[in-house]
mmCIF file of C-alpha atoms in Angstrom:
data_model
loop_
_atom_site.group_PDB
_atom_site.id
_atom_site.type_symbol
_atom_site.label_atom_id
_atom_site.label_comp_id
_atom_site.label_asym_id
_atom_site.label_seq_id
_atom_site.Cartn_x
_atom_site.Cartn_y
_atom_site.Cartn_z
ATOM 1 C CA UNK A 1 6.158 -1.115 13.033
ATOM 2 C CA UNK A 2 2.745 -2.904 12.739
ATOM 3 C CA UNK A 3 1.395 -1.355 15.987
ATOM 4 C CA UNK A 4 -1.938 -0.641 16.127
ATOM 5 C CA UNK A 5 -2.968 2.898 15.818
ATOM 6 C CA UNK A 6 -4.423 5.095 13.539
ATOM 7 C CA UNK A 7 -2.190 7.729 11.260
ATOM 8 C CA UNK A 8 -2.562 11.142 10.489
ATOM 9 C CA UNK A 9 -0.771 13.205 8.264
ATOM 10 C CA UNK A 10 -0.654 16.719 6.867
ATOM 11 C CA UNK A 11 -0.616 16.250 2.945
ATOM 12 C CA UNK A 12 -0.285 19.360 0.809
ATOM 13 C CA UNK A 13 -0.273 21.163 -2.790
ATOM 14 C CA UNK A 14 -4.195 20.512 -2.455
ATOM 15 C CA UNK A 15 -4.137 16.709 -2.152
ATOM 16 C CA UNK A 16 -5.776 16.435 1.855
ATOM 17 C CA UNK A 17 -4.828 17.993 5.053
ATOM 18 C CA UNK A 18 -5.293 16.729 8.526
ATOM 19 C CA UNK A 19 -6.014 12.930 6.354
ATOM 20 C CA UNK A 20 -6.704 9.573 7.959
ATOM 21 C CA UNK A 21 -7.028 6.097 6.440
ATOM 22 C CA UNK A 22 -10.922 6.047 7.924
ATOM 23 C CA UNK A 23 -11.673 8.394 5.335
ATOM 24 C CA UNK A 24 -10.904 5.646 2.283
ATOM 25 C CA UNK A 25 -12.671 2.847 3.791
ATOM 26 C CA UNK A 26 -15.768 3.505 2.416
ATOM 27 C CA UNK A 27 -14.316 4.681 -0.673
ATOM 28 C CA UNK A 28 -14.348 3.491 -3.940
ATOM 29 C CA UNK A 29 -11.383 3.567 -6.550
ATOM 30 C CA UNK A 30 -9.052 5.650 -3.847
ATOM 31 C CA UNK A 31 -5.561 5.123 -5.451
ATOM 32 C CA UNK A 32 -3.480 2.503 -3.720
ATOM 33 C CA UNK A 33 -1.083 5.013 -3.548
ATOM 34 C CA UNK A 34 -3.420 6.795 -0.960
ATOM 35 C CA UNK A 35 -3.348 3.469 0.513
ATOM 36 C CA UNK A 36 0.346 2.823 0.778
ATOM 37 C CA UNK A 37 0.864 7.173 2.144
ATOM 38 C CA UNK A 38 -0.153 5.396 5.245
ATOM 39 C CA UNK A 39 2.359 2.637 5.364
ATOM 40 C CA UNK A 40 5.190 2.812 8.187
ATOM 41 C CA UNK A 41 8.579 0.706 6.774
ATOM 42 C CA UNK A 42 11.095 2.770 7.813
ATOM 43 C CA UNK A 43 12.596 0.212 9.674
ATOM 44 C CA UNK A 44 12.798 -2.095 6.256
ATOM 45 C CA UNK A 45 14.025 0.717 4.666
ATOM 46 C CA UNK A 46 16.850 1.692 6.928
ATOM 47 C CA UNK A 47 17.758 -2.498 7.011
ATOM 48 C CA UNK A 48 18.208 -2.341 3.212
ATOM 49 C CA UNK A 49 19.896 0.186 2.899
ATOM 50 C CA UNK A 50 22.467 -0.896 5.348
ATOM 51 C CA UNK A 51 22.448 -3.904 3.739
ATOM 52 C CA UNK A 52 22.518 -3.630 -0.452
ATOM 53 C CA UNK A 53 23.517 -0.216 -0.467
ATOM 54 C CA UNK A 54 27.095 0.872 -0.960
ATOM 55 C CA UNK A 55 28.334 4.030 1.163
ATOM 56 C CA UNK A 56 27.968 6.089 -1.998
ATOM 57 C CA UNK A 57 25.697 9.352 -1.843
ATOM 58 C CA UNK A 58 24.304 8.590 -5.428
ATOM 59 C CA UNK A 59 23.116 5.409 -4.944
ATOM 60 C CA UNK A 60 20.435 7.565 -2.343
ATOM 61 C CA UNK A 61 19.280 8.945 -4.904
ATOM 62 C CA UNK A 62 15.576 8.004 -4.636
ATOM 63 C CA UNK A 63 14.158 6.804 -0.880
ATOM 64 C CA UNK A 64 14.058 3.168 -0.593
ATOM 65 C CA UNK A 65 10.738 3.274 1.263
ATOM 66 C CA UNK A 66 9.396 5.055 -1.356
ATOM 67 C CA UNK A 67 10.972 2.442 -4.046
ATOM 68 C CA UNK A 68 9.439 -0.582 -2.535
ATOM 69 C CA UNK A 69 6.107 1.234 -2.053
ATOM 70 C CA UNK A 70 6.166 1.578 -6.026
ATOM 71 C CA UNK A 71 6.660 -2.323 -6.333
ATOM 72 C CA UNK A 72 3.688 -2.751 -4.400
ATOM 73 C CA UNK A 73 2.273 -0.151 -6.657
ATOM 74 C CA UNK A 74 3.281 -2.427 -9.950
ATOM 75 C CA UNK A 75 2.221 -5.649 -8.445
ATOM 76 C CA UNK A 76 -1.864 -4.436 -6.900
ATOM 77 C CA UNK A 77 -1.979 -3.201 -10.632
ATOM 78 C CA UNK A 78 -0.308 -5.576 -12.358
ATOM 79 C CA UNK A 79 1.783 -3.097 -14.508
ATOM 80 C CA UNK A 80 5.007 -3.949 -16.040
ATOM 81 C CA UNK A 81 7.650 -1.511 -14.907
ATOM 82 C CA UNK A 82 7.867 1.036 -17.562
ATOM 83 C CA UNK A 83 3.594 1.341 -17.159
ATOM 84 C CA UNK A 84 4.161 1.498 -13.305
ATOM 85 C CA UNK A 85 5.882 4.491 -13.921
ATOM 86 C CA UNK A 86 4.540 6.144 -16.808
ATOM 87 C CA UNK A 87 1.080 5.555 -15.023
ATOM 88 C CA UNK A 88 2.052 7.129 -12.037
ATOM 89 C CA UNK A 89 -0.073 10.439 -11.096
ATOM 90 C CA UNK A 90 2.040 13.956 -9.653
ATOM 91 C CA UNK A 91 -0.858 13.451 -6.919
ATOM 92 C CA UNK A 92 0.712 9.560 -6.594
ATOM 93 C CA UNK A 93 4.053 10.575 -6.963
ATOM 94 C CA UNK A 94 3.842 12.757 -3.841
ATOM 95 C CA UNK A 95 2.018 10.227 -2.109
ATOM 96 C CA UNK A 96 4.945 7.841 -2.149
ATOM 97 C CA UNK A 97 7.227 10.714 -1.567
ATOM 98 C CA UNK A 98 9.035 11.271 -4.211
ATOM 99 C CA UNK A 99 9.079 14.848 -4.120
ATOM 100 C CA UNK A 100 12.254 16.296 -3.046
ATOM 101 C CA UNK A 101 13.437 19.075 -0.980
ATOM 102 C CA UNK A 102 12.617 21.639 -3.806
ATOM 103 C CA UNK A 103 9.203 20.624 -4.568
ATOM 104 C CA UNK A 104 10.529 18.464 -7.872
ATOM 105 C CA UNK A 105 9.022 15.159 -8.333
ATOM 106 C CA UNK A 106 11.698 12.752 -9.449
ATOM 107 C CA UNK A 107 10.651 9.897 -10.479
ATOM 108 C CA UNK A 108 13.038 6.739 -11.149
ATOM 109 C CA UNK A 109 12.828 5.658 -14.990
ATOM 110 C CA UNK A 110 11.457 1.788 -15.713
ATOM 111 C CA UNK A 111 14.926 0.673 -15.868
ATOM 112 C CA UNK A 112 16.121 2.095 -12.065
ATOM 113 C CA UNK A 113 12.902 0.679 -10.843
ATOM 114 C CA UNK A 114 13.783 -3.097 -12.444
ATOM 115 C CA UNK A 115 17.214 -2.701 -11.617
ATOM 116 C CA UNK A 116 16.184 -2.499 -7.796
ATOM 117 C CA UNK A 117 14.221 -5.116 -8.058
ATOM 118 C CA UNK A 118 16.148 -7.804 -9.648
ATOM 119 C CA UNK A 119 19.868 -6.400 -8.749
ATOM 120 C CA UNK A 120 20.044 -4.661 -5.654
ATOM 121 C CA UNK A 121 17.419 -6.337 -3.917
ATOM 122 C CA UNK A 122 17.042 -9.700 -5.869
ATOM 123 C CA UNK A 123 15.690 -13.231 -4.482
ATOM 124 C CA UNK A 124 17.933 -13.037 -1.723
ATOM 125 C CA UNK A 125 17.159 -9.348 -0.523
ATOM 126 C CA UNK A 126 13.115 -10.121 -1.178
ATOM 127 C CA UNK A 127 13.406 -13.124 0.919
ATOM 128 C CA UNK A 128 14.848 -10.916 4.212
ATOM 129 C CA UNK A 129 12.106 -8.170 3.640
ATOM 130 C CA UNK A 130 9.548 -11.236 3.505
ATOM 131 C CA UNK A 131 11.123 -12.477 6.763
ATOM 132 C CA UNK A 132 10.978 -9.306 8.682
ATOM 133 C CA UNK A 133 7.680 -7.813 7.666
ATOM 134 C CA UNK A 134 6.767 -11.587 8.794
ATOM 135 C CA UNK A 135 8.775 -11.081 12.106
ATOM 136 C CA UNK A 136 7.063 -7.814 12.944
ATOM 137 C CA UNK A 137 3.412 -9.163 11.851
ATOM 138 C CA UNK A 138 3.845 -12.189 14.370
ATOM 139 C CA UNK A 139 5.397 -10.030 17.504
ATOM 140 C CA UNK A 140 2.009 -7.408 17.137
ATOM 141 C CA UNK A 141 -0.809 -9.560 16.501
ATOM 142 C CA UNK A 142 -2.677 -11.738 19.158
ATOM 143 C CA UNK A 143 -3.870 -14.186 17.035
ATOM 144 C CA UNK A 144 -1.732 -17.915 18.614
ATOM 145 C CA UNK A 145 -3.098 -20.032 15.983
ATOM 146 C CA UNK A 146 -0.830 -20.628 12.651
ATOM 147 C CA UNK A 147 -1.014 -23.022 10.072
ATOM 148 C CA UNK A 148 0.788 -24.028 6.255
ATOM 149 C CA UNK A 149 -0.382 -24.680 3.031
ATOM 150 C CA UNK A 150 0.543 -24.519 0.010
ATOM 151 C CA UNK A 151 -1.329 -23.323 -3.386
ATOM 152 C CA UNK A 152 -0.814 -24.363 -7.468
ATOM 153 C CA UNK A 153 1.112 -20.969 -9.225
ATOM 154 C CA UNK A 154 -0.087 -21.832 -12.690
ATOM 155 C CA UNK A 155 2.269 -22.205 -15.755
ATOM 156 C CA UNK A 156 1.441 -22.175 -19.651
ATOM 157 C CA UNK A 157 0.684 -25.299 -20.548
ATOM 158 C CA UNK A 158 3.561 -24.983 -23.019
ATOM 159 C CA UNK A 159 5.985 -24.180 -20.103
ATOM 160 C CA UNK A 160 8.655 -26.906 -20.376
ATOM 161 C CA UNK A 161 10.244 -25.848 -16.848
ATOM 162 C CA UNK A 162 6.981 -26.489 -15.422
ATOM 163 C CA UNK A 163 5.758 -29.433 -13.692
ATOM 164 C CA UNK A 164 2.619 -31.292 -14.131
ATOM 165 C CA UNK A 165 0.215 -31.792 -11.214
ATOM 166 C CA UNK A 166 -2.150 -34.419 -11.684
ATOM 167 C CA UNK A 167 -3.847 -33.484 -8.374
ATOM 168 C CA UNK A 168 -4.550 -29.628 -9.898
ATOM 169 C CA UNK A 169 -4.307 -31.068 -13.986
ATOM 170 C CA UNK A 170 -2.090 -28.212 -14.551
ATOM 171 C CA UNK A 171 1.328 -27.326 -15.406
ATOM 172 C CA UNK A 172 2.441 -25.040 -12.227
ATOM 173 C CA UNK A 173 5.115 -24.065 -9.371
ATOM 174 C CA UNK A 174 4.377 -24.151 -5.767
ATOM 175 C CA UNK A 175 3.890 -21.633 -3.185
ATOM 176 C CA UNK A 176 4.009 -22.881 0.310
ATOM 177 C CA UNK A 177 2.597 -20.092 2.508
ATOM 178 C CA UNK A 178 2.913 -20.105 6.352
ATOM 179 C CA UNK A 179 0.444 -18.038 8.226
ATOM 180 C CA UNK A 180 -0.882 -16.373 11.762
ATOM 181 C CA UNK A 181 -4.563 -16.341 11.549
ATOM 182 C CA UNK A 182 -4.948 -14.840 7.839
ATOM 183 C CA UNK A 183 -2.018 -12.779 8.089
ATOM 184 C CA UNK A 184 0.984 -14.133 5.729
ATOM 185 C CA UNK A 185 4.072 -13.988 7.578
ATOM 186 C CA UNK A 186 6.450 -16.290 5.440
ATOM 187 C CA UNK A 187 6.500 -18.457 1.582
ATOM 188 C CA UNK A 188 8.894 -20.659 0.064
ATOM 189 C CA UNK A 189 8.635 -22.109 -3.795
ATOM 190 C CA UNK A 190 8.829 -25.280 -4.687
ATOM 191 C CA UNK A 191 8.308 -27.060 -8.319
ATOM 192 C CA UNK A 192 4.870 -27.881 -8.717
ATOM 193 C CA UNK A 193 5.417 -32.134 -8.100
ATOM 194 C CA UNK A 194 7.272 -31.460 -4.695
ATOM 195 C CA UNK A 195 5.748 -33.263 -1.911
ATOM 196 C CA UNK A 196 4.506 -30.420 1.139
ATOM 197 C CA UNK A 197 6.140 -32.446 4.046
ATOM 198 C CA UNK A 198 9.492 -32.161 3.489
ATOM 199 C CA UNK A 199 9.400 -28.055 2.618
ATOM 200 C CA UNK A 200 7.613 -27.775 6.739
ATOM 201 C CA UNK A 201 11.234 -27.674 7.927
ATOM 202 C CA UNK A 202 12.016 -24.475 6.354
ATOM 203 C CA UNK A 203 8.912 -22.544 7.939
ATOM 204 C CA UNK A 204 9.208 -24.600 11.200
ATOM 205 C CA UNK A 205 13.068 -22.827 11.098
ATOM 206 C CA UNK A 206 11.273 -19.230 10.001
ATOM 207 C CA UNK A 207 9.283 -19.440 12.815
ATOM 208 C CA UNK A 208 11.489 -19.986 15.550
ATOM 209 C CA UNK A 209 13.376 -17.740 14.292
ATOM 210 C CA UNK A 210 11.060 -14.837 14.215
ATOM 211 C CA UNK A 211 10.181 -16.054 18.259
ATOM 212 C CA UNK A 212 6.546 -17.157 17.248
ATOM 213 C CA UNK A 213 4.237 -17.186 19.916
ATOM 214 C CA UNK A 214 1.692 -19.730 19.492
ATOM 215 C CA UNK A 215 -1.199 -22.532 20.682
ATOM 216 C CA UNK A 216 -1.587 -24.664 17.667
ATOM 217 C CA UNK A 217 -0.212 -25.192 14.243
ATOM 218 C CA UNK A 218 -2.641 -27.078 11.802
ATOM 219 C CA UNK A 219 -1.623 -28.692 8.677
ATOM 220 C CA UNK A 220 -3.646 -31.462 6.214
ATOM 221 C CA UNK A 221 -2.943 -34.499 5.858
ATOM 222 C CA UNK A 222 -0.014 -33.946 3.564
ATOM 223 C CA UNK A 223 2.220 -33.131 6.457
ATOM 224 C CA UNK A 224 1.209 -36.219 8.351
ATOM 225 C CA UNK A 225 4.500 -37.278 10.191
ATOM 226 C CA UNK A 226 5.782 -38.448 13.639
ATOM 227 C CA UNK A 227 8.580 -36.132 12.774
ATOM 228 C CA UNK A 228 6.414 -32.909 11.492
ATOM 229 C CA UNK A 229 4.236 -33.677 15.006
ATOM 230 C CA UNK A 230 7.814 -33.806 17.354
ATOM 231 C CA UNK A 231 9.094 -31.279 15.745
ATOM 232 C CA UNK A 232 6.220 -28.496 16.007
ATOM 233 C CA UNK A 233 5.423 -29.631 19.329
ATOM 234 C CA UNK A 234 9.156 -28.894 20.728
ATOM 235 C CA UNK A 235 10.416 -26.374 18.362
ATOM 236 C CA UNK A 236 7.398 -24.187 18.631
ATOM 237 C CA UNK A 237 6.092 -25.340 21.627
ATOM 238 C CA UNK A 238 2.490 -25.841 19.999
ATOM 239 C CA UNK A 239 0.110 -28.060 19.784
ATOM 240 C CA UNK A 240 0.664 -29.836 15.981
ATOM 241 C CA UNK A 241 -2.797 -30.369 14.425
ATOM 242 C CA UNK A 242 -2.426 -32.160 11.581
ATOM 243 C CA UNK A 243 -5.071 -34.077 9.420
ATOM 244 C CA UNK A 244 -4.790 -37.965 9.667
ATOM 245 C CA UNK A 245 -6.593 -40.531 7.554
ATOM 246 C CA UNK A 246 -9.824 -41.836 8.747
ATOM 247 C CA UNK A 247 -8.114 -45.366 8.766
ATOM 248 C CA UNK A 248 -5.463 -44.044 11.600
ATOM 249 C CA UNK A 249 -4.948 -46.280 14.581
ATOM 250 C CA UNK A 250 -3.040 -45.410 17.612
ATOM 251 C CA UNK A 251 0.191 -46.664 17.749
ATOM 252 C CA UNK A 252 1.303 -48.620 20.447
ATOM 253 C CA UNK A 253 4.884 -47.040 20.891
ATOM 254 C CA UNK A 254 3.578 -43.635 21.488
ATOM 255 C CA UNK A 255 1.116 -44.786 24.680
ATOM 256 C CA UNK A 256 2.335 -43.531 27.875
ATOM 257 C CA UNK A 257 3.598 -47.148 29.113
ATOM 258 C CA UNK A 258 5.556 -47.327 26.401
ATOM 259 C CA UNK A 259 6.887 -43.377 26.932
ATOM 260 C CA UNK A 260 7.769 -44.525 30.681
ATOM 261 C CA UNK A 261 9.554 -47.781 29.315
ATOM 262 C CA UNK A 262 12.486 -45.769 27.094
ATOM 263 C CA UNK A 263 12.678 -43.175 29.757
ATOM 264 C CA UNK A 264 13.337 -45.808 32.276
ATOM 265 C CA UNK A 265 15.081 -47.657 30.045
ATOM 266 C CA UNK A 266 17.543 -44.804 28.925
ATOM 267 C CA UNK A 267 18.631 -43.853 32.587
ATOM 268 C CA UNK A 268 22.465 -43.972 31.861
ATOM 269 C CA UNK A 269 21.558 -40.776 29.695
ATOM 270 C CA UNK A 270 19.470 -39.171 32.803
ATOM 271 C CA UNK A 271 16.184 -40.728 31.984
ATOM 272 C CA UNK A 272 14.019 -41.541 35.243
ATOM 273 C CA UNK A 273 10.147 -42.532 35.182
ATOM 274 C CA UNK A 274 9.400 -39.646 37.834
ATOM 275 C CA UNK A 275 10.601 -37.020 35.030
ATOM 276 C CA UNK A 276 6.928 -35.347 34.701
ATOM 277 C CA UNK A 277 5.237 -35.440 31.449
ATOM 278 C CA UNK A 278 6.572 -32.714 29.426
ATOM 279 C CA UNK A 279 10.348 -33.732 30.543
ATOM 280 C CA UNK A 280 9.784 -37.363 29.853
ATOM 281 C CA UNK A 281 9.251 -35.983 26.155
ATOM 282 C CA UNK A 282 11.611 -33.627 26.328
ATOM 283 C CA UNK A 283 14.479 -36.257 26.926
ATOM 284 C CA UNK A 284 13.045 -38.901 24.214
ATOM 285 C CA UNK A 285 12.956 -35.878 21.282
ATOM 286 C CA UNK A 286 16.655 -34.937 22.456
ATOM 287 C CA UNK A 287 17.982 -38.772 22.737
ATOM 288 C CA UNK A 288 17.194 -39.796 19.530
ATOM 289 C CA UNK A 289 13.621 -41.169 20.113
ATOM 290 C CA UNK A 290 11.812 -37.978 17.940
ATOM 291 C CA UNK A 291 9.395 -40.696 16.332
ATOM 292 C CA UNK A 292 8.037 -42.039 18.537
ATOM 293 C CA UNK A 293 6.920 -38.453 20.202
ATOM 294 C CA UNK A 294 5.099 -38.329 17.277
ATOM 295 C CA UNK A 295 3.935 -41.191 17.687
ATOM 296 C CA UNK A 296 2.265 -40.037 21.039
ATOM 297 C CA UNK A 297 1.348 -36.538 19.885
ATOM 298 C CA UNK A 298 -0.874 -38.136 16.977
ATOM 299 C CA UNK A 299 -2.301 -40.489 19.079
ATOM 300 C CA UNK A 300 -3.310 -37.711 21.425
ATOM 301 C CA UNK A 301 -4.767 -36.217 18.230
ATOM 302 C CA UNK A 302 -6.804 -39.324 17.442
ATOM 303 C CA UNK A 303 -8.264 -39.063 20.587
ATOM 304 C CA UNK A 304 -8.655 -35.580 21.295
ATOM 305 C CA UNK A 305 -12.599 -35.108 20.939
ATOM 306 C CA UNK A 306 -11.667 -31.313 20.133
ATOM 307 C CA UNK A 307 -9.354 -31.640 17.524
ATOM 308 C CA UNK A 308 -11.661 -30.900 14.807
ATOM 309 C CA UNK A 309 -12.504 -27.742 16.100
ATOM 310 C CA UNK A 310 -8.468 -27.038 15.886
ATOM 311 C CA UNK A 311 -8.576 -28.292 12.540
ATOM 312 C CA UNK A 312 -10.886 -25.742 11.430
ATOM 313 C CA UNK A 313 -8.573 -23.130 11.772
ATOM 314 C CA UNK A 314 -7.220 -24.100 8.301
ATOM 315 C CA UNK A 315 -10.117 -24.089 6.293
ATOM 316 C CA UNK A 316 -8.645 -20.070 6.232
ATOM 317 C CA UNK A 317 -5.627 -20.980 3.736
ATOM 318 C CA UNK A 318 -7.737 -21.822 0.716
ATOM 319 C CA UNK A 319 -9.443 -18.671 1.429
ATOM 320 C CA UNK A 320 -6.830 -16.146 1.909
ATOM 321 C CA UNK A 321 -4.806 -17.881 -1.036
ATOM 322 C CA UNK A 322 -7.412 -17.174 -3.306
ATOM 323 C CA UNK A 323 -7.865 -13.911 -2.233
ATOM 324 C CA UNK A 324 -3.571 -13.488 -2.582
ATOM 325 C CA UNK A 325 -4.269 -14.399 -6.557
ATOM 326 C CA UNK A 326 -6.898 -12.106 -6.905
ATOM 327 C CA UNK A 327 -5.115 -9.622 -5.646
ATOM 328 C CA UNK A 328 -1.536 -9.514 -7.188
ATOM 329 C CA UNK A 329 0.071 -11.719 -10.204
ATOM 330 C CA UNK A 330 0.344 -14.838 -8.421
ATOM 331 C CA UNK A 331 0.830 -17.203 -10.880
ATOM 332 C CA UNK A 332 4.280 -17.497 -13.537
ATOM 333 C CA UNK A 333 2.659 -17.664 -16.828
ATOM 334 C CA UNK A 334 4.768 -15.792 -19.090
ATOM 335 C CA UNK A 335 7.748 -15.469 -16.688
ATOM 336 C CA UNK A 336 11.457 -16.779 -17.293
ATOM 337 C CA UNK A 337 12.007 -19.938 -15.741
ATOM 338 C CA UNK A 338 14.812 -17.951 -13.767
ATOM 339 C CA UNK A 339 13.015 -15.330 -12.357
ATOM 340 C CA UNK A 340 9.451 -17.304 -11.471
ATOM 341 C CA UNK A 341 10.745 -17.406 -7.349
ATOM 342 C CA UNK A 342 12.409 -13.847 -7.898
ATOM 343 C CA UNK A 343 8.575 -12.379 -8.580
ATOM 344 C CA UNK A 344 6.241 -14.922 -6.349
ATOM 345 C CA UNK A 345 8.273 -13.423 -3.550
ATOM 346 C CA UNK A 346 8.037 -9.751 -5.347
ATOM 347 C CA UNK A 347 4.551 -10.483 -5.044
ATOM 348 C CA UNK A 348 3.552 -12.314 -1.479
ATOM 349 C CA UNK A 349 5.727 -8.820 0.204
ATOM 350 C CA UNK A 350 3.646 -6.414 -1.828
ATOM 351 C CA UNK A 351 0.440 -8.480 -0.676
ATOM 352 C CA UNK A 352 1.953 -8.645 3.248
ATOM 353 C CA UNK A 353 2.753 -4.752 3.019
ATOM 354 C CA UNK A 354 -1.243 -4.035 1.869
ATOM 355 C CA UNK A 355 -1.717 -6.409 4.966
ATOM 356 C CA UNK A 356 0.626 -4.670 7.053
ATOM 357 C CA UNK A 357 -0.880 -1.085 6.085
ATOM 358 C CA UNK A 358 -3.832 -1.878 7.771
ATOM 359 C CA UNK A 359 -2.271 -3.412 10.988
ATOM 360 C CA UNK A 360 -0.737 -1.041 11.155
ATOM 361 C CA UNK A 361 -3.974 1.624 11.084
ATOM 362 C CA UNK A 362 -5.947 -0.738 12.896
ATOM 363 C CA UNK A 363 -8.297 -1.689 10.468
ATOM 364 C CA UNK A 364 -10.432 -4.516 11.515
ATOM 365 C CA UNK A 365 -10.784 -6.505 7.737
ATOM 366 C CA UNK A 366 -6.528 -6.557 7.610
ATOM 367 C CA UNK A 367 -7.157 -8.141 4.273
ATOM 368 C CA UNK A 368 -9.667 -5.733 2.525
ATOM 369 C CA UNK A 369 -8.232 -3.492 -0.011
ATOM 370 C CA UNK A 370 -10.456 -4.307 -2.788
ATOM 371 C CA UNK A 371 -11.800 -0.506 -2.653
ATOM 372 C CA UNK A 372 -8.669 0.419 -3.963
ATOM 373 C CA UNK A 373 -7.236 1.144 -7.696
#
């Protein structure tokens, strides 16, 4: 999955033969359902069904690839679920392959639909697909630079669930959106007051997980810690860039004399002073001294006469962010109070899977789609 290539497919009952993605580039108000025919998730398919299905033929009933296709369907348009399907095209239908064996279209009603989403899938189940559509974004793309962020998901003003941001004067949620380049590989939601440092952790943890490769992870100034700067920089193996204040001075515990000293000073534990570099902060990080790697990383930073030219990398969040709500519902006016994480999830996967349908067909603009209806 998400290898670069471009797809071809026979498509009959006088849809398209011999089609390719190239020939809806250039194309105004192609269906998205055009779009998604050339979308490879069999993989995510066959892992969910293994994994919320029960070993019962009916519950097969409909393809699962085809079923979370149509949820990317109801988010690009912003449908509810009985106008997702009622909407839905013969032409569309067979796109997302829900023609069977006979040459019937069967369609799931509103409620099957809704009950996938919410019940067999749900907040858990969302989060995994996030995770691995993540996973297999990171392990094909040869971008190394990756950076977090996270963006206001607006509330009614009469939403008493909702937290008040001074900073955006708005009642809202968070979303806290990791990604490589522009590609969004992972999101976690937060109420809207929570601080950004503290959620890192969680995408640090994603990361490794998924076996990142890459040079530098840039943040602002709202994840500026000695412990957010260790932890990238031995977790990830990256360089953390991460906005300080302009009033930042170099701290004398991370200089290098000062590295050598608790090194030296920690030889019971197997510290020596002719550990090279990386090893010396290797052994503080793993004895207990995590800070004051930070310490040294920033002050690296401070010094660094090309750090602002790493920093630029993540002038792309605002960007791409904005371009997320302008594609799909990403904010949770009008939704439950329950179900607000449940459908910013629902939505950041259908936005990656538009992403991933044109890694995947090696489209150059991965996040152009706007051609589409």
């Amino acid at each position: 999955m998400y290898q670069s290539m471009k797809y071809y497919y026979d498509v009959s009952d006088g849809i398209c033969t011999r089609d390719s993605i190239a020939n809806y580039l250039n194309t105004d108000n192609a269906s998205i359902c055009q779009f998604l025919y050339f979308l490879d998730i069999d993989d995510i398919a066959s892992y969910v069904e293994s994994s919320y299905y029960a070993d019962k033929d009916w519950h097969f009933r409909y393809k699962v690839s085809s079923m979370i296709k149509l949820i990317v369907v109801k988010c690009y348009r912003n449908l509810s679920f009985e106008k997702t399907i009622s909407t839905l095209t013969k032409e569309e239908a067979q796109l997302l392959s829900f023609e069977d064996n006979n040459g019937i279209m069967n369609l799931p009603s509103p409620a099957t639909l809704h009950h996938f989403v919410i019940y067999r899938l749900g907040k858990t189940g969302l989060d995994e697909v996030m995770f691995k559509i993540g996973k297999n974004i990171s392990k094909n793309t040869k971008i190394r630079d990756a950076k977090t962020d996270s963006t206001p998901l607006e509330a009614s003003r009469y939403d008493k669930y909702a937290d008040y941001n001074p900073h955006y004067n708005c009642k809202m949620d968070k979303a806290h959106i990791t990604m490589i380049g522009t590609l969004p590989i992972y999101m976690t939601h937060t109420k809207g007051a929570s601080h950004d440092s503290p959620e890192l952790k969680k995408h640090i943890d994603a990361l490794v997980e998924m076996g990142v490769d890459i040079d530098t992870y840039a943040l602002d100034g709202g994840y500026d810690s000695f412990r957010n700067h260790a932890d990238i920089w031995y977790k990830l193996n990256a360089k953390p860039v991460i906005a300080y204040s302009s009033d930042s001075k170099v701290q004398y515990e991370g200089m290098m004399e000062r590295i050598d000293h608790w090194v030296n000073k920690m030889w019971k534990l197997g510290g020596s002073i002719h550990m090279k570099y990386e090893e010396k902060l290797h052994f503080l990080y793993e004895n207990g001294r995590e800070k004051q790697v930070g310490m040294h990383l920033r002050n690296k930073n401070i010094k660094d006469d090309g750090f602002d030219e790493d920093y630029s990398h993540r002038g792309e969040c605002e960007r791409v962010h904005n371009h997320i709500k302008w594609t799909v519902k990403f904010d949770i006016r009008g939704m439950k109070n329950g179900s607000k994480k449940l459908y910013s999830v629902m939505n950041f996967v259908a936005y990656q899977l538009l992403v991933a349908t044109n890694l995947q067909n090696g489209v150059k603009e991965t996040n152009s789609f706007a051609n589409y209806v």
